[in-house]
Amino acid sequence: MSSTRSRARPGEGEKLREEILLAAESLLVETGTDGALTLRAVAARAGVTTPSVYLHFANRDDLLEAVCLRSWGELERRMRERSEGVDDPLRVLGRCGRVYATFGLEHPVQYRVLLMRPSAHRSPGARECFRYVTEAAAACVSAGIMRGRPESLAVGLWSALHGLVSLLIAQPEFDWPDDLDTLIDDVVRMAGFGTVLASRIPREATPTSAQLAEGLDALTANWPERDQPRR
Amino acid sequence: MSSTRSRARPGEGEKLREEILLAAESLLVETGTDGALTLRAVAARAGVTTPSVYLHFANRDDLLEAVCLRSWGELERRMRERSEGVDDPLRVLGRCGRVYATFGLEHPVQYRVLLMRPSAHRSPGARECFRYVTEAAAACVSAGIMRGRPESLAVGLWSALHGLVSLLIAQPEFDWPDDLDTLIDDVVRMAGFGTVLASRIPREATPTSAQLAEGLDALTANWPERDQPRR
DNA sequence: AGCGTCAAGTTGACGGTGTCAAGTCAGCTC
DNA sequence: GAGCTGACTTGACACCGTCAACTTGACGCT
């Protein structure tokens, strides 16, 4: 292969790793599918022969995960930004949830690679996601609005959001409503309210449908309709 | 290829389709992964050459989906069986949710193929799932416990359950609690209660954390602790 | 009995894939 | 300038999904 790229000097082998990641990333956004990320295509774009990729990545999956993780830091940044200065912990949870869903839908390939494929090892993507949610849940617990271990609450919250995002990604041809923002908001509200309520009702005291309906009628009747912007 | 299998008689070509499906299914349960379902392996097990598969399936994906759909009817059967004779619509929802999650975890490969991969067409697996949940949600609405369009409510309920199942399948190495049944139950309760509560709180009247906590304290105080078996 | 037909299945190949063992080559050190 | 070592290439292997062209064998018809 007589390419333009010149061999790196000893000690600078890491350069190639970066160039491969860059090539893979551009290939990913151009094609929109990870199927296009073949070792040959990536290597060619990086101006290098195919087996050279193995100098820096154990196998294709390793490369795939590494390139998808590159966009992942942005998620945390956006969550912090979006919930900055918000006091009400439930509202923080809501904002983070919306950011999470929006981010997932904006990066469907990365989301799918990091969270929707069987990953043999402890996926860093998953641990990150869980950490964010656990933090937000912990805030709700210390505010006295939720009860129980933050980790347990977080699993439920994460499940709801992840379920929505992954269904939207995997089943694009499904008969989804037009207004995705409202859909996301509905699920965020459901998950938030549900976690609060479920954490306050002991399993042994699960009410019947009638009891619950009656109780909630009384509850919501006390809330005057307020007029505040949704976000 | 001088195999044992004798060529089917004209008009009986459909026999091969069944034999291929059978071969593929057994291969799937033996290996536990759909990656092992190569056309060559399936054809060999069916006692036939590789291209013969194309007589009955358009491509590998088509075969994969067909074989995974075979187990799918069982899900509806189990749901109906498990919720038979239960009056309380919320309790029906709970039972269906637990059946759904358990079934998904018992058939991880099928679940993944049908619901966790980008499917270009309207996946029958997805439509089935959604139908079940919508039915259960509709019952809650007509009982007056939930409000709104059953389809909208169903998306949320489905998301929560699907989220849990798909995370458990895709991230087996995550730090899950030991007791999966309780975990499932938590998510089912969260989704059920949350859908009820969210459907009764207009978006414009979203309470603050403090309001919600206070209201719920009053609410649950009225429920005497009852002693009834969980299922 | 023999023949044509047509469905059922096979042969053989193509282009593509991930992966690996062995080789080469440039730059640094001594 | 010899030699070492890290950076990369060569060339191959086994396997994959898919397809066009071919063969085979059972049936209906005369």
mmCIF file of C-alpha atoms in Angstrom, chain B residues 10 12 18 24 26-27 32 37 41-42 51 74 79-80 84 123 137-138 144 159 168 175 191-192 203 219 221 229:
data_model
loop_
_atom_site.group_PDB
_atom_site.id
_atom_site.type_symbol
_atom_site.label_atom_id
_atom_site.label_comp_id
_atom_site.label_asym_id
_atom_site.label_seq_id
_atom_site.Cartn_x
_atom_site.Cartn_y
_atom_site.Cartn_z
ATOM 1 C CA PRO B 10 -44.343 -31.781 -6.183
ATOM 2 C CA GLU B 12 -45.126 -30.771 -0.915
ATOM 3 C CA GLU B 18 -41.105 -26.614 8.260
ATOM 4 C CA ALA B 24 -33.114 -23.465 13.012
ATOM 5 C CA SER B 26 -33.095 -26.435 17.673
ATOM 6 C CA LEU B 27 -29.880 -24.739 16.662
ATOM 7 C CA GLY B 32 -28.258 -19.720 22.746
ATOM 8 C CA LEU B 37 -27.828 -19.434 12.883
ATOM 9 C CA ALA B 41 -25.495 -24.555 9.598
ATOM 10 C CA VAL B 42 -29.269 -24.503 9.302
ATOM 11 C CA PRO B 51 -29.203 -22.243 -1.260
ATOM 12 C CA GLU B 74 -47.017 -18.572 23.871
ATOM 13 C CA MET B 79 -51.016 -13.626 29.709
ATOM 14 C CA ARG B 80 -54.612 -14.710 29.254
ATOM 15 C CA GLU B 84 -58.138 -15.125 33.942
ATOM 16 C CA SER B 123 -42.516 -6.047 13.132
ATOM 17 C CA ALA B 137 -54.931 -0.276 29.493
ATOM 18 C CA ALA B 138 -58.348 0.033 27.867
ATOM 19 C CA GLY B 144 -62.339 4.826 35.425
ATOM 20 C CA SER B 159 -41.733 1.168 27.462
ATOM 21 C CA LEU B 168 -31.404 -7.281 31.499
ATOM 22 C CA ASP B 175 -24.763 -5.068 38.675
ATOM 23 C CA ALA B 191 -45.368 1.733 35.634
ATOM 24 C CA GLY B 192 -48.884 0.943 36.807
ATOM 25 C CA ARG B 203 -49.736 18.813 32.386
ATOM 26 C CA LEU B 219 -53.354 9.722 50.731
ATOM 27 C CA ALA B 221 -52.246 7.374 55.510
ATOM 28 C CA PRO B 229 -50.826 -12.468 49.275
#
